[in-house]
Short mmCIF file of C-alpha atoms and ligand atoms in Angstrom, two decimals:
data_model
loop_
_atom_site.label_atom_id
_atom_site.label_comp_id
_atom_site.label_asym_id
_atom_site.label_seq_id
_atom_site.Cartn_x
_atom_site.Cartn_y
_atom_site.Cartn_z
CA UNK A 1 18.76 -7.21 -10.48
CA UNK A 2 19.69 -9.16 -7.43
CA UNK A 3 17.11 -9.43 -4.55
CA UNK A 4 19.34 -9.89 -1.34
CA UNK A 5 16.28 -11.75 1.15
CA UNK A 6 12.96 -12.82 0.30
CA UNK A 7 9.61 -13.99 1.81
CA UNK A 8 8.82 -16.48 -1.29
CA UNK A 9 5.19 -17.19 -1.43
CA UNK A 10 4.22 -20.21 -3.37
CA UNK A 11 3.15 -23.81 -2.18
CA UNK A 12 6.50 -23.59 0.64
CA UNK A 13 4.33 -21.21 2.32
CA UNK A 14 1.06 -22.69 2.31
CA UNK A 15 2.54 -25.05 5.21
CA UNK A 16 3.42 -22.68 7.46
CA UNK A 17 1.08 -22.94 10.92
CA UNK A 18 -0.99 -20.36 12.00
CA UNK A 19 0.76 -18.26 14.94
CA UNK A 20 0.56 -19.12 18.78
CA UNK A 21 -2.07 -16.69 20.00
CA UNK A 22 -1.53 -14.28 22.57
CA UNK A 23 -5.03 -14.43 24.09
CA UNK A 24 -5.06 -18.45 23.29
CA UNK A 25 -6.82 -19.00 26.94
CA UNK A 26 -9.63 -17.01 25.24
CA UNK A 27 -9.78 -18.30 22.05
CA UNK A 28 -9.18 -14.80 20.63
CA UNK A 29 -6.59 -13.82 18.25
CA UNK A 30 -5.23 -10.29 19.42
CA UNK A 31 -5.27 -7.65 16.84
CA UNK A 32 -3.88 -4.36 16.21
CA UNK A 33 -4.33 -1.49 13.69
CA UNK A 34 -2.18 1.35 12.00
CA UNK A 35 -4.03 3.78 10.28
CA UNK A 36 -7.76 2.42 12.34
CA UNK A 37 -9.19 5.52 11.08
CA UNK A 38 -8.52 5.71 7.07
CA UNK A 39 -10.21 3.48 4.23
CA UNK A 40 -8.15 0.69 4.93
CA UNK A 41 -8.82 0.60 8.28
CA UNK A 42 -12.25 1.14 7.96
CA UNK A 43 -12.47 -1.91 6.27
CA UNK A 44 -10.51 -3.91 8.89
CA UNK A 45 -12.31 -2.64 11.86
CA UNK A 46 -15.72 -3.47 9.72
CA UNK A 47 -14.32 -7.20 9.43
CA UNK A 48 -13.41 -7.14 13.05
CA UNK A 49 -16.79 -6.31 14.18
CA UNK A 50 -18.09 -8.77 12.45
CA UNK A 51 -15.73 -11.52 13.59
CA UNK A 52 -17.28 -10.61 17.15
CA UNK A 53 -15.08 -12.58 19.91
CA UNK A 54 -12.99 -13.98 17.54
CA UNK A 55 -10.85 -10.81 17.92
CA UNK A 56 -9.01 -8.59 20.61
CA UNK A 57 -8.20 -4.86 19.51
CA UNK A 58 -4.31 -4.23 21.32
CA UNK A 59 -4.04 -1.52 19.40
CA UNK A 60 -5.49 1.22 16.87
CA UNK A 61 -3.59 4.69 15.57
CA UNK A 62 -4.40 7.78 13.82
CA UNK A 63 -2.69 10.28 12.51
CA UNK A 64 -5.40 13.68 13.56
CA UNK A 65 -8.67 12.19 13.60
CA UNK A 66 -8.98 12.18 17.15
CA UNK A 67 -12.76 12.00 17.38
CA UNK A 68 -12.80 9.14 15.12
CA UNK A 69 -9.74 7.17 16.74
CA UNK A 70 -11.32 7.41 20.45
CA UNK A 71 -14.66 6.22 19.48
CA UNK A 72 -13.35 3.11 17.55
CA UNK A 73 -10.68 2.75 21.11
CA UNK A 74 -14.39 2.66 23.34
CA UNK A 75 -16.39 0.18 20.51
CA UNK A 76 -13.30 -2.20 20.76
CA UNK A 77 -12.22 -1.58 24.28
CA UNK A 78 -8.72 -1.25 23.18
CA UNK A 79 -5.68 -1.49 25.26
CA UNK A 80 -3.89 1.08 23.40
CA UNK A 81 -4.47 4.05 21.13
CA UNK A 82 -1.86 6.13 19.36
CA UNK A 83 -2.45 9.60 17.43
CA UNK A 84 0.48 10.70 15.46
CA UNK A 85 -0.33 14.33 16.00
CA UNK A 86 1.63 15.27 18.88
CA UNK A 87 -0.17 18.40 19.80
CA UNK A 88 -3.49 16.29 19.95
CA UNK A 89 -2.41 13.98 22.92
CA UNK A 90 -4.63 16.38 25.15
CA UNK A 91 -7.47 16.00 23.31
CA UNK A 92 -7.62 12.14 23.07
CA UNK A 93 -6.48 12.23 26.80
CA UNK A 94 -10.33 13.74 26.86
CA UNK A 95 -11.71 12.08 24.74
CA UNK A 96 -11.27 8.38 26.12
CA UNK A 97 -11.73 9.68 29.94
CA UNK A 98 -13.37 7.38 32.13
CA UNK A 99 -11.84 4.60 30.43
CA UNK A 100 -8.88 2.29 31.26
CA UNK A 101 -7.37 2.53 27.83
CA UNK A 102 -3.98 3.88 27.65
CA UNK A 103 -3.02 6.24 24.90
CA UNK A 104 0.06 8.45 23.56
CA UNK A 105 0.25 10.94 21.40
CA UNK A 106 3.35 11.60 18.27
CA UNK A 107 5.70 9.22 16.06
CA UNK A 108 6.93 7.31 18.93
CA UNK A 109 3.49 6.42 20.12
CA UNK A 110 2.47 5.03 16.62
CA UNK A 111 5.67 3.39 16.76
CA UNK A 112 4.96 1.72 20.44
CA UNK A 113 1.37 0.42 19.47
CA UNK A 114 2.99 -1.25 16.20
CA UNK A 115 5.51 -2.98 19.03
CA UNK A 116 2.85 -4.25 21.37
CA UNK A 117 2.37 -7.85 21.46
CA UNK A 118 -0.15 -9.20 18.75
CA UNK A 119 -0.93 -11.93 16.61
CA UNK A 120 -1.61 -10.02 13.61
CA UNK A 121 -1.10 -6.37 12.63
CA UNK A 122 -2.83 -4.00 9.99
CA UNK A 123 -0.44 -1.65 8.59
CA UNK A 124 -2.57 1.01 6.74
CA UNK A 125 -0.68 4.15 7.57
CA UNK A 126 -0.43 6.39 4.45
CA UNK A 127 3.27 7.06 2.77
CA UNK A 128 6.94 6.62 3.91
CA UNK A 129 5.54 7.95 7.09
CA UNK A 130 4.40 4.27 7.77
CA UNK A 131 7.73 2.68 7.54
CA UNK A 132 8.88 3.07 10.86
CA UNK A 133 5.59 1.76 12.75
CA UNK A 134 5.76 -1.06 10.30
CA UNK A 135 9.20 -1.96 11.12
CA UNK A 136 8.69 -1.89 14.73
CA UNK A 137 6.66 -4.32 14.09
CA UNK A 138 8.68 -6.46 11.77
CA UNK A 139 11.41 -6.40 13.88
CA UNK A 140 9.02 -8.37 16.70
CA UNK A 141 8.41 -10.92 14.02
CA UNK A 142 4.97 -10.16 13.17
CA UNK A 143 2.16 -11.04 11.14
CA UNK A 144 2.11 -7.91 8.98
CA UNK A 145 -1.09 -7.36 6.67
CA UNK A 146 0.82 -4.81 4.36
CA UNK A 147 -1.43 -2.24 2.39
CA UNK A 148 0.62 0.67 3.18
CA UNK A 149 2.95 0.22 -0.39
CA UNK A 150 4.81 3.34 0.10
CA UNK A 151 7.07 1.70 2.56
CA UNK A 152 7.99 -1.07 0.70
CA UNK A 153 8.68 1.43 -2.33
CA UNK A 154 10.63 3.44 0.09
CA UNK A 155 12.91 0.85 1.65
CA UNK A 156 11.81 -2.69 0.14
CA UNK A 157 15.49 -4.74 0.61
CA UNK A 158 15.39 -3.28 3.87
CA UNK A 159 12.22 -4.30 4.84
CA UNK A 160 11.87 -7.64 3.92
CA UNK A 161 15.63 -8.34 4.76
CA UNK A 162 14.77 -7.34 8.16
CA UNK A 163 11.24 -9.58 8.03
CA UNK A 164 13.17 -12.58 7.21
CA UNK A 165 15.63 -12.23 9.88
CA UNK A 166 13.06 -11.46 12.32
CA UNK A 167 10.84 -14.35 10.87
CA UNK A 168 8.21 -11.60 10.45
CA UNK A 169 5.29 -12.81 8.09
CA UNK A 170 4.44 -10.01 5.14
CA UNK A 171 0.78 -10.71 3.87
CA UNK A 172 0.04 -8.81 0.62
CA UNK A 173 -3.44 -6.83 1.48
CA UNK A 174 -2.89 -4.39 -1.45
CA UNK A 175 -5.31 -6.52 -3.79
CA UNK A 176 -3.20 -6.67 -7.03
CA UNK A 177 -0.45 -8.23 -4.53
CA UNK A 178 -2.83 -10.63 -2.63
CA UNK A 179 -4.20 -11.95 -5.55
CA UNK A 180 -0.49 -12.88 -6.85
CA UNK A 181 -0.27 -14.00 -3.50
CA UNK A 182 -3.04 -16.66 -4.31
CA UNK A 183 -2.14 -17.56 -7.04
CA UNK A 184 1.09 -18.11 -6.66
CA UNK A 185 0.32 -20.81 -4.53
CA UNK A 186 -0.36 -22.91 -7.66
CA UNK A 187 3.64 -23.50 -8.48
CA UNK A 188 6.95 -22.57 -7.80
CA UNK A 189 9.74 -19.93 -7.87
CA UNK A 190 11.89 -21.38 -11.04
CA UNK A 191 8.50 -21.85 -12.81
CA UNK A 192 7.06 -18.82 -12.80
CA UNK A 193 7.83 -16.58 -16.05
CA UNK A 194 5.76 -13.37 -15.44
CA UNK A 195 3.55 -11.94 -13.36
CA UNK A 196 0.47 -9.33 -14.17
CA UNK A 197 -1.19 -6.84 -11.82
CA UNK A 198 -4.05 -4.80 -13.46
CA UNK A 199 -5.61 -1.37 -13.04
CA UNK A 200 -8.91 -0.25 -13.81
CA UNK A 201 -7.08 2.67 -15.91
CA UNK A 202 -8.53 5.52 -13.62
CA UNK A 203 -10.85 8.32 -14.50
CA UNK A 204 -8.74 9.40 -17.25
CA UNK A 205 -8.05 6.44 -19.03
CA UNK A 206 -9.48 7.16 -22.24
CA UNK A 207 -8.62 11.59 -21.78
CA UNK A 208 -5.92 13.13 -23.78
CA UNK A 209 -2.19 13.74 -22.96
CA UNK A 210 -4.00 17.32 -23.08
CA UNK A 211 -6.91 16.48 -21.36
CA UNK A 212 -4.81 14.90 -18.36
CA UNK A 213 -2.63 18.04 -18.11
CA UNK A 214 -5.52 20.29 -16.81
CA UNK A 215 -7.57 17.76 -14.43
CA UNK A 216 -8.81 19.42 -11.48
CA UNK A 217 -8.92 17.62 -8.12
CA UNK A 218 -12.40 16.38 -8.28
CA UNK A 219 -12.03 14.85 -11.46
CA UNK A 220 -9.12 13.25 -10.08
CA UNK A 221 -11.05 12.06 -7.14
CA UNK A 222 -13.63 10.25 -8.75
CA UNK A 223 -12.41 6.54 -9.06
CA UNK A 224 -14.69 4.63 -11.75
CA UNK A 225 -14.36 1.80 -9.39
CA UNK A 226 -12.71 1.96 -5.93
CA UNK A 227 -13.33 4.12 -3.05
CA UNK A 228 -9.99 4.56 -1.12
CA UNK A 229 -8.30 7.43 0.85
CA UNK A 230 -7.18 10.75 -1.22
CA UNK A 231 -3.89 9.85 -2.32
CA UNK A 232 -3.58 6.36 -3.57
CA UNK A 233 -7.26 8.16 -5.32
CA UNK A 234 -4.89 10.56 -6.73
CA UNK A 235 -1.81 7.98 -7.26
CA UNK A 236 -4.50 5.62 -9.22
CA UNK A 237 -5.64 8.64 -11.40
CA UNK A 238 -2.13 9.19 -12.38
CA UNK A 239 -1.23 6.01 -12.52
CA UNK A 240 1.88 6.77 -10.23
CA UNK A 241 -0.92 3.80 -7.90
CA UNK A 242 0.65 1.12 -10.72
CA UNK A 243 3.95 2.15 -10.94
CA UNK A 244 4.50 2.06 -6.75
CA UNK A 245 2.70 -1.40 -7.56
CA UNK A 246 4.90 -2.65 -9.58
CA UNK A 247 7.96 -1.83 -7.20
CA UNK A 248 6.02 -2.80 -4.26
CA UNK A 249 5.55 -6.68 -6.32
CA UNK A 250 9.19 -6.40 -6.86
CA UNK A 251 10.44 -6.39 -3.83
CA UNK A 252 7.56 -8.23 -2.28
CA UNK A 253 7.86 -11.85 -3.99
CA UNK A 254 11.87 -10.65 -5.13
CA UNK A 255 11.03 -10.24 -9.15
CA UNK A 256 12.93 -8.23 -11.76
CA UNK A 257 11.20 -5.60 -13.79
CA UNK A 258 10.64 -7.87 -16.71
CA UNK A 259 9.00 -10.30 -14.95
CA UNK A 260 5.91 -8.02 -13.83
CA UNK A 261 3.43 -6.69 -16.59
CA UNK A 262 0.84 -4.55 -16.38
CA UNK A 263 -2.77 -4.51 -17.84
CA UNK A 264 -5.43 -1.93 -17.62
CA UNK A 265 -8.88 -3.68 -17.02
CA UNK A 266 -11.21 -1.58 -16.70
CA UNK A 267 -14.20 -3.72 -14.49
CA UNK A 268 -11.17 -4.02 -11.79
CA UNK A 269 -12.62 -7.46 -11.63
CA UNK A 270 -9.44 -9.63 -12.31
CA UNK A 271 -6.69 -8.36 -9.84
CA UNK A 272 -3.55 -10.38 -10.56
CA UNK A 273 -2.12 -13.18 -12.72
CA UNK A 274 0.80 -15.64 -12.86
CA UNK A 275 2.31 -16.80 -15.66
CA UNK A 276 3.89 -20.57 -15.63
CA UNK A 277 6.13 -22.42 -17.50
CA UNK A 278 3.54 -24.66 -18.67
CA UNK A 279 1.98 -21.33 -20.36
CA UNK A 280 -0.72 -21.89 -17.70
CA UNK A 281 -2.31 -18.44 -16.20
CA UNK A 282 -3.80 -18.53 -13.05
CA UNK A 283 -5.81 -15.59 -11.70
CA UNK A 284 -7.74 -14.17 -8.98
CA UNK A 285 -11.17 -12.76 -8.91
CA UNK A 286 -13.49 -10.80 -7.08
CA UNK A 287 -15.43 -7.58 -6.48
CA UNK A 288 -13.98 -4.73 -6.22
CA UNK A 289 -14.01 -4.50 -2.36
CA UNK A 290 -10.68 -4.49 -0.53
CA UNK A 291 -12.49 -6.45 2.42
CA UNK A 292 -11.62 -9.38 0.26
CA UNK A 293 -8.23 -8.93 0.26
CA UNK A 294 -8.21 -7.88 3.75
CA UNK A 295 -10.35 -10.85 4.83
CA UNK A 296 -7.51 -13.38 3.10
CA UNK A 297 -5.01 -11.26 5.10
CA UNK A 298 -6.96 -11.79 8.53
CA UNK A 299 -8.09 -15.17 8.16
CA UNK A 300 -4.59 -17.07 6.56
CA UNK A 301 -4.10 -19.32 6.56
CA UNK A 302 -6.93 -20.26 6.56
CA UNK A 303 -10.59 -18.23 4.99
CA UNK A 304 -13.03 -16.53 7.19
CA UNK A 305 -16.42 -15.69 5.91
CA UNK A 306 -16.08 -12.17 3.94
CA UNK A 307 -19.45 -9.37 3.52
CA UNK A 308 -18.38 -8.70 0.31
CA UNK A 309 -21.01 -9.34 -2.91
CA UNK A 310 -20.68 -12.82 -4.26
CA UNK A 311 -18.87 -11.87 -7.25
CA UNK A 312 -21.77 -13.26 -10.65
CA UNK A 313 -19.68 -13.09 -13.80
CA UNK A 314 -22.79 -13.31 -15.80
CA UNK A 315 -23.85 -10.14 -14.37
CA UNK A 316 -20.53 -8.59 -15.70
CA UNK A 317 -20.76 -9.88 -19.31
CA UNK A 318 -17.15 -9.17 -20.29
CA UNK A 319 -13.79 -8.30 -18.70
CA UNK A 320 -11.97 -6.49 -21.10
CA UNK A 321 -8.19 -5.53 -21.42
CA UNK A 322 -5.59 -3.26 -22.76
CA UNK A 323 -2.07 -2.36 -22.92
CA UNK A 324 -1.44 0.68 -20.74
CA UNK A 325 -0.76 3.70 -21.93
CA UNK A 326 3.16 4.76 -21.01
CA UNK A 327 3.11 8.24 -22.78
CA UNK A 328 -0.07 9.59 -21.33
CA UNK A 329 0.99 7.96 -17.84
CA UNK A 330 4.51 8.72 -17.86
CA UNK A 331 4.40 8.07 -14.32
CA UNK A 332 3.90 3.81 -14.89
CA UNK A 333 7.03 4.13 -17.23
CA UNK A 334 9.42 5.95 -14.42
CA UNK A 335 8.25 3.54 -11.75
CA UNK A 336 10.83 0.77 -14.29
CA UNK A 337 13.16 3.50 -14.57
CA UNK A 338 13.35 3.48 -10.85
CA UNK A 339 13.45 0.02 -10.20
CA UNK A 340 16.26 -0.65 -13.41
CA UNK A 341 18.21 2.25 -12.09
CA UNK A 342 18.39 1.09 -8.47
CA UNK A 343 20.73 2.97 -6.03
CA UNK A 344 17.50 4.19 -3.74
CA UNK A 345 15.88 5.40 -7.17
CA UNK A 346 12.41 3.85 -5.77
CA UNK A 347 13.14 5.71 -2.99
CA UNK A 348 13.13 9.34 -4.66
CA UNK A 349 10.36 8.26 -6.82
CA UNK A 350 8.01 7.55 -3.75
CA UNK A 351 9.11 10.66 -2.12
CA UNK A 352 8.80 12.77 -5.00
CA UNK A 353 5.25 11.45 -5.74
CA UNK A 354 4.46 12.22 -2.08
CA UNK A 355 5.75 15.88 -2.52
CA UNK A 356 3.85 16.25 -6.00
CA UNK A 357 0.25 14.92 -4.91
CA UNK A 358 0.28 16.94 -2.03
CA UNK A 359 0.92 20.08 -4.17
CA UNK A 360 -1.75 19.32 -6.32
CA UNK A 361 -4.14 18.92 -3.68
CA UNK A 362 -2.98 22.45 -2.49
CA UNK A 363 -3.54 23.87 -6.37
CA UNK A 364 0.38 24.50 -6.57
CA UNK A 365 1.00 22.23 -9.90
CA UNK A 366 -1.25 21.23 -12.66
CA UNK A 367 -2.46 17.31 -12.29
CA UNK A 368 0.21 16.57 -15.29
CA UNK A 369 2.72 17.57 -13.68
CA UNK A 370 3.02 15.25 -10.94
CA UNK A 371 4.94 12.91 -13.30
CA UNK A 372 7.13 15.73 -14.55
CA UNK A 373 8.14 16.65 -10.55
CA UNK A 374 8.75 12.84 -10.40
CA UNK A 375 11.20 12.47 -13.27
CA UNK A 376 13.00 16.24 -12.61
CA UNK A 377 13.85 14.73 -9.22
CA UNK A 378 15.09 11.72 -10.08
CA UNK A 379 17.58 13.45 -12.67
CA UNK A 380 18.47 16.13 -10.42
CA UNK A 381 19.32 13.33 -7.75
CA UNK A 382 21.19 11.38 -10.04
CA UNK A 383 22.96 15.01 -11.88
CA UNK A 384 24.14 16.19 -8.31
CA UNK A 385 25.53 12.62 -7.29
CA UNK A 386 22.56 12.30 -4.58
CA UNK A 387 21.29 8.79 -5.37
CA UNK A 388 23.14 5.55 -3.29
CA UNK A 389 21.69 2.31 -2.83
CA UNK A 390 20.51 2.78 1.11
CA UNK A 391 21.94 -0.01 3.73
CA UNK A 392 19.55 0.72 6.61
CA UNK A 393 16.29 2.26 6.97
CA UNK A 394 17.83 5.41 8.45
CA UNK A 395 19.73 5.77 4.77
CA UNK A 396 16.48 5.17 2.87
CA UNK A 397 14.92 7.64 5.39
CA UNK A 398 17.60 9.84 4.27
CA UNK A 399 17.23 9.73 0.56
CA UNK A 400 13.44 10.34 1.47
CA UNK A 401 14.44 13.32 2.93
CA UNK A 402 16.90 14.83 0.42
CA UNK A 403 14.44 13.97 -2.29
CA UNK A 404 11.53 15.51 -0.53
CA UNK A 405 13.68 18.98 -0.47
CA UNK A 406 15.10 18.57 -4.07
CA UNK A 407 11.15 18.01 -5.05
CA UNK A 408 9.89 21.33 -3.11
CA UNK A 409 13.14 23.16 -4.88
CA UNK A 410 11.87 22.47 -8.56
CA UNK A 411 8.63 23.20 -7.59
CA UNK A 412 8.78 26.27 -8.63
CA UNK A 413 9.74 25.49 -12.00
CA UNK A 414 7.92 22.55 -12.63
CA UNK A 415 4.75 24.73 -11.57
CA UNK A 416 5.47 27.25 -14.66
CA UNK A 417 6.06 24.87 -17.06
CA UNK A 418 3.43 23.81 -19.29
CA UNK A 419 3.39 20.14 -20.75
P1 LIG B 1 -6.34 7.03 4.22
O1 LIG B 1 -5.80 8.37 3.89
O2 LIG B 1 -7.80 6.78 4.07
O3 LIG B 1 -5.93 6.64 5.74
C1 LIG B 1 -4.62 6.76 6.21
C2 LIG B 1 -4.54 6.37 7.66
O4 LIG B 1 -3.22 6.62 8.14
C3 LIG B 1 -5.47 7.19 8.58
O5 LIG B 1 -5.78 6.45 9.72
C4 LIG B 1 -4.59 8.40 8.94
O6 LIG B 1 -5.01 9.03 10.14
C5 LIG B 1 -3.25 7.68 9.11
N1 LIG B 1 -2.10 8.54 8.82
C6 LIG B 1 -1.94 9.40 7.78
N2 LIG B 1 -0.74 10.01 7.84
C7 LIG B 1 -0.12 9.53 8.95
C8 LIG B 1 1.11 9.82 9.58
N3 LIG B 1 1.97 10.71 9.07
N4 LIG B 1 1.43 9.16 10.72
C9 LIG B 1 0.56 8.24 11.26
N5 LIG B 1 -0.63 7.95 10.72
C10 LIG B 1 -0.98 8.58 9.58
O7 LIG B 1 -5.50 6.00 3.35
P2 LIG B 1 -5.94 4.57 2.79
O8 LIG B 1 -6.59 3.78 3.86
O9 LIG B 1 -6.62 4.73 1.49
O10 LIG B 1 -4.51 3.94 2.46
C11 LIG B 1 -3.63 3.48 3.48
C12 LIG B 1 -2.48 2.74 2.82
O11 LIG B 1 -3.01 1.57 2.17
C13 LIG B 1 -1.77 3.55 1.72
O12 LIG B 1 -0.41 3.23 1.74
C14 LIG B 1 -2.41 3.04 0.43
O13 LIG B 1 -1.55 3.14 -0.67
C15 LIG B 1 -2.67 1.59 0.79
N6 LIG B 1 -3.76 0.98 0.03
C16 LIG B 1 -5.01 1.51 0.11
C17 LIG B 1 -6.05 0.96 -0.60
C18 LIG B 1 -7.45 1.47 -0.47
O14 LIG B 1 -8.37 0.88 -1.04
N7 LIG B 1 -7.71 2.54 0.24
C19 LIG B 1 -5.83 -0.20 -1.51
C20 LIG B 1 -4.49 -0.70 -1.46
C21 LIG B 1 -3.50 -0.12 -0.73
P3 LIG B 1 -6.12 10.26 10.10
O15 LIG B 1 -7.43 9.62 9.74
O16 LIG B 1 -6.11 10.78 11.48
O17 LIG B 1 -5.61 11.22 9.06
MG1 LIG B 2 -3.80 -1.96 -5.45
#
């Protein structure tokens, strides 16, 4: 599989200076937000705060949580603040009166705060519906902290084609991605042989193929280890979480599906590994707490002090491991079909995902059949000629679209079918 432009991110990278700052007079480094108001965000603005004067807030966005979004715009004075929601720009018009800080209201105001000038940019919008504020700001070279994989799954060439040629920098923040991140640091391209992202396995790690059919929505929501927003909860119970992983370290750090591996470890202690020539393994560690990641995202290149717990190993006792599971998750196995088959494949696996976790959530399909919905609309894409490799992000965008509709018209079906 040929990887057209890459961001490579080994010892080449380590050299590269830290970015002019916008507010250098101050001593600040200007920051801005997509998704301020989710987990991810939550976790920024939390690292923000503490940084104090360290950091300017340009910009925050939300998708409906207006109440939420203005009273993060007033704690950080913030130039800007976005709300997808078009309907809503009234209410956050209210909201932040009295203040100076400007604010607009649907896709195109996500999509100007993403543009603004800053040093460094959080993209933590949720699904494909974050690759166009991402982009925006990719295409103003950037420093992107990237936790929002669905984009990258959706249109990964495209994305970091257009990164390189805008000289944007793409800083893993998903933490199976940051940790290869660190470690790859230790060597080069031509000697790496593998790398391996973990996964704590989910709440249903150890369930039946039966068992996993009928899990209801709380079950599904209650991570052993992470808290995170509802669908990458949902994604992780399914395992779909891996298998958008996997593409997303793909395309990231330009690696063919036999070079990524994946191990379920259940502590979620270990996050990634690389595999070198030399047979040596080199790994990163920590708690469970995506501020770490985060916090390597915000400080690099260099390391800021992180809240996180100190990580004691002794505490632990053991870190344990196992090969996952590809007939009861059916969903890590199709994330290789997607990336082998190519032609936008990732694409319609993202989109169909999307489609099928937001019908469970409304009690429309069983939990197991999320994978099944995934798979029937990848063949039906591929059956009905549907499936080309996209050239721009208005193709991918495209295949997002005719795969949503293909996944709401075997809906139906897939709903009736038992496993
Ligand atoms: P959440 O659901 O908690 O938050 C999503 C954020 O995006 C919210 O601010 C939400 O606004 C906003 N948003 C949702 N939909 C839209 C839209 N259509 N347009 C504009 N804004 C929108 O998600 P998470 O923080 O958990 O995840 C964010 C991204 O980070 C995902 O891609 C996820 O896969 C990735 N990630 C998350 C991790 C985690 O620990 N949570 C770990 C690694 C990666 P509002 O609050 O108003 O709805
Ligand atoms: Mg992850």
């Amino acid at each position: 599989m040929a990887r057209a432009a890459v961001l490579w991110f080994g010892k080449a990278m380590s050299a590269v200076p830290l970015r002019t700052m916008t507010d250098a007079a101050a001593g600040q480094r200007v920051v801005t937000v997509l998704g301020a108001t989710g987990s991810i965000g939550d976790s920024t603005m939390d690292l923000v705060r503490l940084g104090g004067e360290r950091y300017r807030v340009e910009a925050i966005t939300a998708h409906q949580n207006v109440e939420a979004l203005a009273k993060l715009a007033r704690e950080f004075n913030v130039r800007f603040a976005a709300i997808g929601d078009a309907s809503k720009l009234d209410e956050l018009r209210d909201a932040l009166a009295g203040t100076n800080i400007g604010y607009g209201a649907g896709e195109s105001a996500i999509i100007e705060a993403a543009a603004r000038p800053s040093d460094w940019l959080m993209a933590a919008v949720s699904g494909a519906a974050g690759l166009k504020p991402a982009l925006a700001a990719v295409d103003r070279g950037a420093t992107i902290a990237l936790a929002n994989k669905e984009c990258l799954v959706c249109a990964g060439d495209i994305f970091m084609q257009r990164a390189a040629r805008a000289g944007a920098t793409i800083l893993p923040a998903d933490s199976e991605h940051n940790a290869l991140f660190q470690a790859l640091a230790s060597g080069n391209r031509e000697e790496l042989t593998r790398v391996i992202i973990t996964a704590s396995g989910g709440p249903f790690r150890t369930w039946s193929v039966a068992e996993i059919e009928q899990a209801t929505l709380a079950q599904a929501l209650k991570h052993p280890n992470w808290s995170m927003g509802q669908k990458i909860t949902i994604d992780s119970a399914s395992m779909m979480n891996k298998g958008l992983e996997v593409i997303e370290a793909s395309y990231l750090f330009a690696l063919t599906p036999d070079e990524i591996d994946v191990l379920v470890h259940p502590q979620s202690i270990v996050h990634g590994m690389v595999e070198f020539s030399d047979c040596s393994v080199v790994a990163q560690l920590g708690a469970p707490d995506m501020r770490i990641p985060i916090a390597h995202c915000l400080g690099w290149p260099e390391r800021i002090t992180g809240p996180a717990q100190k990580l004691d190993l002794a505490k632990i006792g053991s870190l344990t491991f196992e090969t996952p599971d590809f007939s009861r998750f059916p969903g890590l196995r199709l994330a290789y079909d997607a990336l082998r088959a190519g032609k936008g494949a990732t694409t319609v696996y993202n989109a169909a995902n999307e489609v099928a976790v937001a019908a469970f959530i409304g009690e429309r399909i069983r939990f197991g059949a999320i994978a099944r919905l995934v798979e029937s609309t990848m063949n039906e894409m591929v059956r009905t000629g549907s499936m080309s490799t996209p050239a721009t992000a208005d193709d991918a965008l495209a295949v997002d679209h005719n795969a949503r509709k293909t996944a709401e018209t075997l809906l139906p079906q897939i709903a009736l079918k038992a496993s």
